[in-house]
Coordinates of C-alpha atoms in Angstrom, one line a residue:
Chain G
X1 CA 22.5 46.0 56.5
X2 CA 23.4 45.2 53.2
X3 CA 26.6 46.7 52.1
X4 CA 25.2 46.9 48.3
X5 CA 24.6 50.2 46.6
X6 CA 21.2 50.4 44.8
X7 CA 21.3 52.0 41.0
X8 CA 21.4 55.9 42.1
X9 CA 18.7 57.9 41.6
X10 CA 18.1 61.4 41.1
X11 CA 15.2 61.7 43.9
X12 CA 15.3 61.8 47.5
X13 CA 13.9 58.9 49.8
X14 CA 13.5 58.9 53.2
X15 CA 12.5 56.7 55.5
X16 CA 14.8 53.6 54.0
X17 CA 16.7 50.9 56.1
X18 CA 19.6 52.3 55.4
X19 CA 18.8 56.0 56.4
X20 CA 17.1 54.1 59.7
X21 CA 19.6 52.1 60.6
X22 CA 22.3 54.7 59.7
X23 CA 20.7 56.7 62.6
X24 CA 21.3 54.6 65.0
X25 CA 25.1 54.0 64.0
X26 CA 25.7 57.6 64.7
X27 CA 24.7 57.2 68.4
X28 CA 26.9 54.2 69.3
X29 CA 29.4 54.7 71.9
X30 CA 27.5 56.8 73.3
X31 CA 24.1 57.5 76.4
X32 CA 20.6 58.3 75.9
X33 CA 19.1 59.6 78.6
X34 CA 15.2 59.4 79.9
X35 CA 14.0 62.8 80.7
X36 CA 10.3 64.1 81.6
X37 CA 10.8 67.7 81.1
X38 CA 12.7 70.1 79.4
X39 CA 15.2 71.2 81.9
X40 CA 15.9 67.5 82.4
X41 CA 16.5 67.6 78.7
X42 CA 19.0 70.3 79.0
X43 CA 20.9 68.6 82.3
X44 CA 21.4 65.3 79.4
X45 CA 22.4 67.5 76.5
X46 CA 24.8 69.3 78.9
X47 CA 26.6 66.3 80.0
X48 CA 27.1 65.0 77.0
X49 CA 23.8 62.7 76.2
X50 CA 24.0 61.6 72.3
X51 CA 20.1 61.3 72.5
X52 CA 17.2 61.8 75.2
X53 CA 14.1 59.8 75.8
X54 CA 11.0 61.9 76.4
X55 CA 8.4 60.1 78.7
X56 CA 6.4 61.1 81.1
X57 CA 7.4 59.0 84.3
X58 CA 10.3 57.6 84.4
X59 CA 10.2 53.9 85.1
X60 CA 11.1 53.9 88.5
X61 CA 7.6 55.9 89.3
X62 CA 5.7 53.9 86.6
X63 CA 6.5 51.1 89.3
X64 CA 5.5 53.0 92.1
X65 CA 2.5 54.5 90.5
X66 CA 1.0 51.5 88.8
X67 CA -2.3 51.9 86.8
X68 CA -1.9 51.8 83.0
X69 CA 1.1 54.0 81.9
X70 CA 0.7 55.6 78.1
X71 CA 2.3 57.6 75.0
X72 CA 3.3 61.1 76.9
X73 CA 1.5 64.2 76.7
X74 CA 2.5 65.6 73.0
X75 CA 3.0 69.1 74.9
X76 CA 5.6 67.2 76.9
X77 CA 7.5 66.2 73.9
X78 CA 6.8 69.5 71.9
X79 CA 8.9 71.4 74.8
X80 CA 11.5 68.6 75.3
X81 CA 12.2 68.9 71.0
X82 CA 12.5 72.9 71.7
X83 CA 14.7 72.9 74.3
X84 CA 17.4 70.6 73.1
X85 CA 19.5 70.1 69.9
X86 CA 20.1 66.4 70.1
X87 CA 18.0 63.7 68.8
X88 CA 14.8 62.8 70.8
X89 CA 13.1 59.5 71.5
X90 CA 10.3 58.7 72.5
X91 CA 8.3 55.5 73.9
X92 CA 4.8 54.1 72.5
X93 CA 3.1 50.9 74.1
X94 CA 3.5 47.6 71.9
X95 CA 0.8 47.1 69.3
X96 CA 0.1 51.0 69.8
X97 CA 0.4 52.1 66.1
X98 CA -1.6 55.1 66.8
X99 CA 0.8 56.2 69.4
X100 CA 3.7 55.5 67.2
X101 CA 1.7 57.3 64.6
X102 CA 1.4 60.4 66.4
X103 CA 4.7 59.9 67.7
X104 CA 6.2 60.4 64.1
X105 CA 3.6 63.4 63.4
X106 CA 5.5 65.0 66.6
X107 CA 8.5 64.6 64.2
X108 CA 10.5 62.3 67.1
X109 CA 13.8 60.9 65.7
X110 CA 13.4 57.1 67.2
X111 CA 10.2 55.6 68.7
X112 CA 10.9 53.0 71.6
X113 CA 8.3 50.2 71.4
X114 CA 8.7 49.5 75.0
X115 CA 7.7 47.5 77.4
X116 CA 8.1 50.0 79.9
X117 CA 4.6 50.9 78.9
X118 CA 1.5 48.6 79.2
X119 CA 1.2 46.9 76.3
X120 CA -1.7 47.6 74.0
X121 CA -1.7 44.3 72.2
X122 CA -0.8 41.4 73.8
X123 CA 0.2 39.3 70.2
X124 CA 1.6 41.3 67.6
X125 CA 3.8 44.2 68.0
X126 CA 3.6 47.4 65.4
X127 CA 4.6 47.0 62.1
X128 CA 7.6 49.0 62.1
X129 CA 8.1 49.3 58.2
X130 CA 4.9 51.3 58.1
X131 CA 7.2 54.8 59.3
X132 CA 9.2 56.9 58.4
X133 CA 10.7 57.6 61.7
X134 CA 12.9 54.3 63.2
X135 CA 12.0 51.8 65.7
X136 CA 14.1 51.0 68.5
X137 CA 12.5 47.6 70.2
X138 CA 13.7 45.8 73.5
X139 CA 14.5 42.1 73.6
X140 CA 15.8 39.4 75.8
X141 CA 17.4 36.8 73.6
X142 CA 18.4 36.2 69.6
X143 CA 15.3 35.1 68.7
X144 CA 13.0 38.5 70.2
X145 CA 15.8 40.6 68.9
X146 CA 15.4 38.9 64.9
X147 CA 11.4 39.0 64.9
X148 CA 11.3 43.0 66.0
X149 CA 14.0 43.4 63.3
X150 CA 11.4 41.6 60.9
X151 CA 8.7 43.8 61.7
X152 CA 10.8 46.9 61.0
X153 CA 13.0 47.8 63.9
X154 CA 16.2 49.6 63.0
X155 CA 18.2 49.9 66.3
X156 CA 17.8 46.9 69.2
X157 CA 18.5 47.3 72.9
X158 CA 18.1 44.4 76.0
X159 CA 14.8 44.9 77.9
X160 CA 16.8 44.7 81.1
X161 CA 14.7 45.1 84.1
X162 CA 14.5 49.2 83.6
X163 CA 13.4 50.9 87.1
X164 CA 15.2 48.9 89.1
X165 CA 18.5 50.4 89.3
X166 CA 20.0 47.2 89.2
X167 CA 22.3 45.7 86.3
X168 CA 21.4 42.0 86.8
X169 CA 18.3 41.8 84.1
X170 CA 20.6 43.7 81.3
X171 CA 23.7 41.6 81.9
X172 CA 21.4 38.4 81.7
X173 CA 19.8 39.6 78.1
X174 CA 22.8 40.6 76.4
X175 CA 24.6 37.6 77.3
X176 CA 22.3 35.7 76.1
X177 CA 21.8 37.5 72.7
X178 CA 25.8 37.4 72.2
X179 CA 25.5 34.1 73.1
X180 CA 23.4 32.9 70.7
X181 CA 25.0 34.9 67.9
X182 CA 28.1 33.2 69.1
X183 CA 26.9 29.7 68.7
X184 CA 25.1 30.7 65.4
X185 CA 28.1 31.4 64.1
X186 CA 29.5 28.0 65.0
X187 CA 26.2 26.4 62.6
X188 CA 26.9 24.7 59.5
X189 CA 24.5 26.4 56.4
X190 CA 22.3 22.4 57.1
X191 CA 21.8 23.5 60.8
X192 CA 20.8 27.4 60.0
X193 CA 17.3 26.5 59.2
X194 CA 16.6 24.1 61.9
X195 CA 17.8 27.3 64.4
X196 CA 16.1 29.3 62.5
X197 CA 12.4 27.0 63.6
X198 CA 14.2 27.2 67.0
X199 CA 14.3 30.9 67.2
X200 CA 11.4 31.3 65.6
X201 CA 12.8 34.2 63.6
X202 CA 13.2 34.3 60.0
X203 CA 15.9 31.8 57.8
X204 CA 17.6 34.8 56.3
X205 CA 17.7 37.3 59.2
X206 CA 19.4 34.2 60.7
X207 CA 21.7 33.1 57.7
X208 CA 22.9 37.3 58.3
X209 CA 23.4 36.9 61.6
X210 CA 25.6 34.1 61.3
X211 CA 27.9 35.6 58.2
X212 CA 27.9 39.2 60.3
X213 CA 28.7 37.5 63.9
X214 CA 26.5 40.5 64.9
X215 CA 22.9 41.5 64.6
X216 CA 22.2 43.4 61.5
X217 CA 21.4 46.9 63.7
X218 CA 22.8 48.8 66.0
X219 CA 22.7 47.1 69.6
X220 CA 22.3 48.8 72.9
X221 CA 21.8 47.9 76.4
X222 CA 19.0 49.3 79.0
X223 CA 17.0 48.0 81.8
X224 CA 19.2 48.9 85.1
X225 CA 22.0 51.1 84.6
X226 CA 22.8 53.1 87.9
X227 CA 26.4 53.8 87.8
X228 CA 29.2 54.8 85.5
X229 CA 30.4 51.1 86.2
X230 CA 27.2 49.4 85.0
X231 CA 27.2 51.7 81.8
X232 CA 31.4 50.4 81.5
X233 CA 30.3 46.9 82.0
X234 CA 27.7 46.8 79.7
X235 CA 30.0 48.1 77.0
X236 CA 32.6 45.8 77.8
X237 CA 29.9 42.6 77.3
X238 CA 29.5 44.2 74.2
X239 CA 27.0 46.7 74.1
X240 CA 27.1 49.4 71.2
X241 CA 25.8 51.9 73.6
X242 CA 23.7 52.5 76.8
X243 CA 20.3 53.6 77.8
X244 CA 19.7 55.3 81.1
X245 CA 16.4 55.7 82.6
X246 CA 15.3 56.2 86.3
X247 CA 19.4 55.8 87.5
X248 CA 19.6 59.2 86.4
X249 CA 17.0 62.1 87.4
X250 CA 16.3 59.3 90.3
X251 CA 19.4 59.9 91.9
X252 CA 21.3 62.7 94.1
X253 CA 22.6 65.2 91.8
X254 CA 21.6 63.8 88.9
X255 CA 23.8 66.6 86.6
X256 CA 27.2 64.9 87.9
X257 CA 25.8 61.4 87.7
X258 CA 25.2 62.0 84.2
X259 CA 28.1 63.3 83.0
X260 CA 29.9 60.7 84.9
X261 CA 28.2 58.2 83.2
X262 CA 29.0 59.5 79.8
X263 CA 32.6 59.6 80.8
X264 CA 32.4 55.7 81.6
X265 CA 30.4 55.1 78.5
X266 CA 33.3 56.2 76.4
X267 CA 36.3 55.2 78.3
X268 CA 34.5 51.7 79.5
X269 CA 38.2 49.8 79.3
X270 CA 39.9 52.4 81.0
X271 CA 39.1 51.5 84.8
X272 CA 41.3 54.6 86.3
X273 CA 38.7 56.9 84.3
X274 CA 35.7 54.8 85.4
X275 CA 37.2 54.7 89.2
X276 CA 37.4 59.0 88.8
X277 CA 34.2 59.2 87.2
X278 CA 32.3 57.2 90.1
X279 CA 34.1 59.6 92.9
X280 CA 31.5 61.5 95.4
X281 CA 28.3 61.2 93.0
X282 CA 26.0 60.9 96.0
X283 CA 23.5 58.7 96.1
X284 CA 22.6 56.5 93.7
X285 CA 18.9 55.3 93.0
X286 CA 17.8 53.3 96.2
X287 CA 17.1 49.6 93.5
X288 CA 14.8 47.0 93.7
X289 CA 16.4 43.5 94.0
X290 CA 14.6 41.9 90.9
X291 CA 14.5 38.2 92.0
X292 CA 11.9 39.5 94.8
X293 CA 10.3 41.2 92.2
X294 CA 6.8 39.2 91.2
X295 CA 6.5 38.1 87.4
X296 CA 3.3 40.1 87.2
X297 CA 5.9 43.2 87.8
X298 CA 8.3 41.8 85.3
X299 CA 8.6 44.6 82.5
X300 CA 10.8 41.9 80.6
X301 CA 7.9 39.5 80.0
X302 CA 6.1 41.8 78.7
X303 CA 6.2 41.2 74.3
X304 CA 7.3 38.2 72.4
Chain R
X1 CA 36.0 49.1 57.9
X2 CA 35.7 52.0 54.6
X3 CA 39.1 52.5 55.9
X4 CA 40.2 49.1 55.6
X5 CA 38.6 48.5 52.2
X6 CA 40.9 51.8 50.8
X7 CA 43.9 50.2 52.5
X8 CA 44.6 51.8 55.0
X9 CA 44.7 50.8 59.0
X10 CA 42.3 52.1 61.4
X11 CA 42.5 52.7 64.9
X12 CA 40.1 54.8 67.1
X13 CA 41.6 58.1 68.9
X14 CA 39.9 58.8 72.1
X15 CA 43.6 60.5 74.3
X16 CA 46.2 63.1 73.2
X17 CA 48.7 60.1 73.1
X18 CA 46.5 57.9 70.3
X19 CA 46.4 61.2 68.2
X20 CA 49.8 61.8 68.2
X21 CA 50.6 58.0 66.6
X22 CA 48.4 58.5 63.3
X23 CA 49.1 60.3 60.3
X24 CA 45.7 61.2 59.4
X25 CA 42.5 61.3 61.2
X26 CA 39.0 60.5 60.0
X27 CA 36.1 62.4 62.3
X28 CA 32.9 59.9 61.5
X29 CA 29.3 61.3 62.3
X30 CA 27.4 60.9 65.4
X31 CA 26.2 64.0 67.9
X32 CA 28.7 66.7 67.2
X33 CA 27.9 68.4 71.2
X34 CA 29.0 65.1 72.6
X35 CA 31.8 65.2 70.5
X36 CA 32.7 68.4 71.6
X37 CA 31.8 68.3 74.8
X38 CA 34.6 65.3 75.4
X39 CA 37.2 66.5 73.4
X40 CA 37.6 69.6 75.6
X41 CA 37.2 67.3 78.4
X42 CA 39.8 65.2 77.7
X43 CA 42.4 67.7 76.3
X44 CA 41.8 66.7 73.1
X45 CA 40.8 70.0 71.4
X46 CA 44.0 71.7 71.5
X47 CA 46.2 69.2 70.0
X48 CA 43.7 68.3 67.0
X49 CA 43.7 72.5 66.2
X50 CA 47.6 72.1 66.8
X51 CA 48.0 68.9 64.4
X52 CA 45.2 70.7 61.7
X53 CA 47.8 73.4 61.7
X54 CA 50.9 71.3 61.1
X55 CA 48.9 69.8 57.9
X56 CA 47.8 66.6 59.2
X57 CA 44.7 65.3 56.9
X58 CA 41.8 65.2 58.5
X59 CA 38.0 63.8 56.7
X60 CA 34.8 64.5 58.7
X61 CA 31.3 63.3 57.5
X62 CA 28.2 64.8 58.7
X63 CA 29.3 65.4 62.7
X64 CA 32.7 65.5 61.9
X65 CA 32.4 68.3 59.0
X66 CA 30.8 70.3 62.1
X67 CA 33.7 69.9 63.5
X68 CA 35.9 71.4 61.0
X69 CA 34.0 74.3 60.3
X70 CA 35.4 77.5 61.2
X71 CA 31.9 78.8 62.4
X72 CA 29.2 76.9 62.8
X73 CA 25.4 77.7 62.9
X74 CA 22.1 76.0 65.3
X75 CA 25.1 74.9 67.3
X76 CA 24.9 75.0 71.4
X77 CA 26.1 78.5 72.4
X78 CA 29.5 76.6 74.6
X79 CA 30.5 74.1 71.7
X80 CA 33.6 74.5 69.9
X81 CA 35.1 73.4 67.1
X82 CA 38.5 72.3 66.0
X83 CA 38.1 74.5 62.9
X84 CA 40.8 74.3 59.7
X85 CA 37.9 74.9 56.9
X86 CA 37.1 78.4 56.2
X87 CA 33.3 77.7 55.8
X88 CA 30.2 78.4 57.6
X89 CA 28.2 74.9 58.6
X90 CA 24.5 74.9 59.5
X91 CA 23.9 72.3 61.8
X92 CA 20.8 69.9 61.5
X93 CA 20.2 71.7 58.4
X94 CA 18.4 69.0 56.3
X95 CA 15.7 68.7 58.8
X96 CA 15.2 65.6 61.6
X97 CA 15.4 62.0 61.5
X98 CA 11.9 62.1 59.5
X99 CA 13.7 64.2 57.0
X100 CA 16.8 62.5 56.7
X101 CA 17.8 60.5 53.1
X102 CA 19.2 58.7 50.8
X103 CA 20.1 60.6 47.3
X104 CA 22.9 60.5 44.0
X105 CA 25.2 63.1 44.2
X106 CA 28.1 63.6 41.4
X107 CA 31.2 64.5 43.9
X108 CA 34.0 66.4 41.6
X109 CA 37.4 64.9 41.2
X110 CA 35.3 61.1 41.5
X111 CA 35.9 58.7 38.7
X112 CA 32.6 56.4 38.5
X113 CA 29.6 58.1 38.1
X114 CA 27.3 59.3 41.0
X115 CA 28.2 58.5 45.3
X116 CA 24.8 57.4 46.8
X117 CA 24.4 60.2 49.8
X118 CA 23.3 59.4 52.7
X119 CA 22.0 62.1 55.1
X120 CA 21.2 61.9 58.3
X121 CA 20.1 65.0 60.2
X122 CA 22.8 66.2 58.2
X123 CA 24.4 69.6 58.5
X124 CA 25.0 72.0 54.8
X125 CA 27.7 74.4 54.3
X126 CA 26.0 77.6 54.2
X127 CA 29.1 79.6 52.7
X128 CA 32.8 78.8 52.1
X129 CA 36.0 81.3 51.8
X130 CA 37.8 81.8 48.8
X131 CA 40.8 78.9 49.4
X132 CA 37.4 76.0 49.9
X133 CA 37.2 73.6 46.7
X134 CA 33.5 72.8 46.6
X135 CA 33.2 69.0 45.4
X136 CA 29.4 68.6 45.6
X137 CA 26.3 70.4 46.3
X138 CA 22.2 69.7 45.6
X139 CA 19.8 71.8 44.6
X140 CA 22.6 74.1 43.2
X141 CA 23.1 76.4 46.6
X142 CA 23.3 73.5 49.4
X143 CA 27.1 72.6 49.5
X144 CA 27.4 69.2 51.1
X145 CA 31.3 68.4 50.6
X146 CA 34.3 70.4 50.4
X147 CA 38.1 70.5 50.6
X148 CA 40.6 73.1 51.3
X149 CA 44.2 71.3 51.8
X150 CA 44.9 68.2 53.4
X151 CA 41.4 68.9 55.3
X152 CA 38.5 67.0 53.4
X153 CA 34.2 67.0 54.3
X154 CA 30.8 65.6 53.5
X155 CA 27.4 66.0 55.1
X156 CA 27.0 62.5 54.0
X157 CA 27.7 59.2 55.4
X158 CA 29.7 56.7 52.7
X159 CA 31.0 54.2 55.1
X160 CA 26.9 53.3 55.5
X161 CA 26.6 52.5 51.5
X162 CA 29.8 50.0 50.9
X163 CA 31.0 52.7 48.2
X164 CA 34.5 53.5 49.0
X165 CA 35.7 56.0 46.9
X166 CA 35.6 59.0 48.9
X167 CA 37.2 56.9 51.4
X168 CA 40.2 56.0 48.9
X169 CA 39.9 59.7 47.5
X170 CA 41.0 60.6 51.2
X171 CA 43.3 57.7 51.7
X172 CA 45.4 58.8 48.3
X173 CA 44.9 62.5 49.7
X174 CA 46.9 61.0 53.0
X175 CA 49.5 59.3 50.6
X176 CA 50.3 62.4 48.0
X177 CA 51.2 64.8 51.0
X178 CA 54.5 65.4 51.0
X179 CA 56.8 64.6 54.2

């Protein structure tokens, strides 16, 4: 974000870069939870959730289910906003701007352009920069991460592989992102334009990018985080903050999971509070092994 | 970083043992339950009320001026605060994300014109005691930052706009007190 101060002016406006981005810098460090109802809600704000994500399946039982999963019932989200005090997210399909637009009339804090959903257009995501509420948006590498920025997206997070329960897809994408970042920042101002082609993002989100060492938003992970020791690892790769989906309401007593993973979300360099955080939690999510997972079921692959 | 740019070093508290190493202590925004919520949990309450007693200064911005308030409004009914400001916070106050902006405020005591606010589900002061020092307010009746002592607040955010001055207001604040 650019660190200038515009002339001041007397009027208010919303809806800015800086007010959208600014949103998301007030959740890092910290979990947002997926929920489908409102007592869920209340479990995540009670353990200490900085945000939840109202949908209506988790992603474990979109799996399951199949068929074409969808914007959640506005009802859903209505009761989920009453019952809780914390910001609330929620997910419309890529390409969907009519979801998204409802989304905002709903008066959600942060839409999740995810590819948890079916997507709606399979070539161009929403234009983000049309709302007044943010965009979060998922990506797998540098380049996926810069063009969602371009369209609009305030906060980014790694697709991961979410309803798996299993860390590997999440580890894989934000390596790569911090990766690339890391070599970016190695690049001369003559070879910035040339990875700019090869990322197939734009020359000045890329020229940031390399001056910042980081991405111009906030960066979280999601896709697979099950335990408070996934959540820890993930911040120690370097990951602003974490998602948690299915690992959560999926799981045994899903109350103690989540404040356990909280816990490990905030102390993730102190092992002895991870290591009393992941004691008698009872089961975690059962977890699909994702490289016997077909590509058709690949949430990943899904946008561009 | 703000910190940095007012010269002054920054490190983040997050144990009893990290608190009782700084001088001052700045309480940034973010989700004021959570906050809450882990400060209790990890025995950090009581020694931030204990170190707000002795006088340590202490800035919180938007979250973190929910945590100083004395009494706090649209809170959860079990969060607590560490209190020192004798005013009454409304949480959320300005609306939700859809709401939140970006706005000129003139903060008193400020060389330099105008601060360019930044609110995000912010919270207001709805009232303040008779030893609170209002700096700023909009609309005339909506206070959005105060001071009483060594203890400083804004609803705002101005380590998200690159203008430091309320950070260096603090920082000389931190420097004047006497030892």
């Amino acid at each position: 974000m650019s660190t200038n101060t515009p002339a001041p002016t007397d009027q208010p406006s919303v809806g800015t870069a800086r007010v959208k981005r600014g949103m998301a810098e007030q959740l890092k460090g910290g979990v947002i939870m997926d929920v489908v109802n409102a007592e869920q809600a209340k479990i995540a704000e009670d353990a200490g959730a900085v945000a939840v994500m109202a949908l209506e399946r988790v992603p474990a039982d979109i799996r399951k289910d199949g068929g074409v999963a969808r914007m959640s019932d506005p009802n859903m989200i209505e009761e989920i906003i009453g019952a809780v005090s914390i910001p609330v997210m929620a997910k419309s399909r890529i390409g969907h701007f009519v979801e998204a637009q409802v989304l905002q009339a709903l008066g959600v804090d942060y839409i999740d352009e995810s590819e948890v959903l079916t997507p709606a257009d399979e070539v161009n995501h929403s234009d983000k920069f049309a709302f007044t509420t943010p965009f979060v948006c998922g990506a797998t590498n540098l380049g996926e991460a810069l063009r969602r920025i371009a369209e609009g997206a305030a906060m980014i997070r790694s697709k991961g592989e979410a309803g798996t329960g299993n860390v590997v897809e999440a580890v894989r994408h934000l390596r790569q992102i911090k990766n690339e970042i890391a070599r970016l920042r190695g690049y001369d101002n003559n070879e910035l334009y040339a990875a700019a082609k090869e990322l197939r993002a734009p020359y000045e989100l890329v020229k940031e990018v390399a001056e910042l060492g980081k991405l111009p938003v906030v960066l979280f992970s999601a896709g697979g985080v099950a335990t408070p020791a996934d959540a820890a690892l993930m911040r120690q790769l370097g990951a602003e903050g974490v998602f948690v989906g299915s690992g959560i309401f999926k799981s045994g007593d899903p109350a103690k999971r989540a404040a356990a993973i909280v816990k490990a979300t905030t102390f993730f360099d102190d092992p002895k509070i991870i290591a009393d955080a992941s004691r008698n939690l009872g089961e975690a999510m059962v977890g699909i092994n994702c490289d016997t997972l077909p590509e058709t079921e690949r949430y990943a692959n899904r946008g561009w | 970083m703000a910190l940095a740019e007012a010269d002054a070093v920054a490190r983040p508290i997050r144990r009893p043992e990290e608190l009782a190493e700084v001088d001052a202590l700045v309480i940034p925004g973010g989700e004021s339950t959570t906050m809450s919520k882990l400060a209790l949990l990890f025995g950090l309450m009581e020694p931030l009320r204990a170190r707000v007693a002795d006088g340590m200064p202490v800035y919180g911005s938007c979250a973190g001026m929910i945590m100083l308030a004395d009494k706090i409004l649209e809170g959860r009914d079990d969060q607590e605060t560490v209190g020192g400001i004798d005013m009454v916070v409304r949480r959320n106050a300005f609306g939700r994300q859809n709401e939140s902006f970006e706005q000129a405020i003139d903060v008193r005591g400020l060389d330099g014109g105008p601060v360019h606010g930044v609110f995000i589900r912010a919270p207001w002061v709805e009232s303040v005691g008779e030893g609170v020092e209002v700096l700023a307010a909009l609309d005339g009746d909506r206070i959005v930052a105060v001071r009483q002592g060594s203890l400083l607040a804004t609803s705002f955010h101005p380590e998200l706009t690159g203008d430091h001055r309320i950070h260096r207001f603090f920082v000389d604040m931190v420097r004047a007190r006497p030892r």
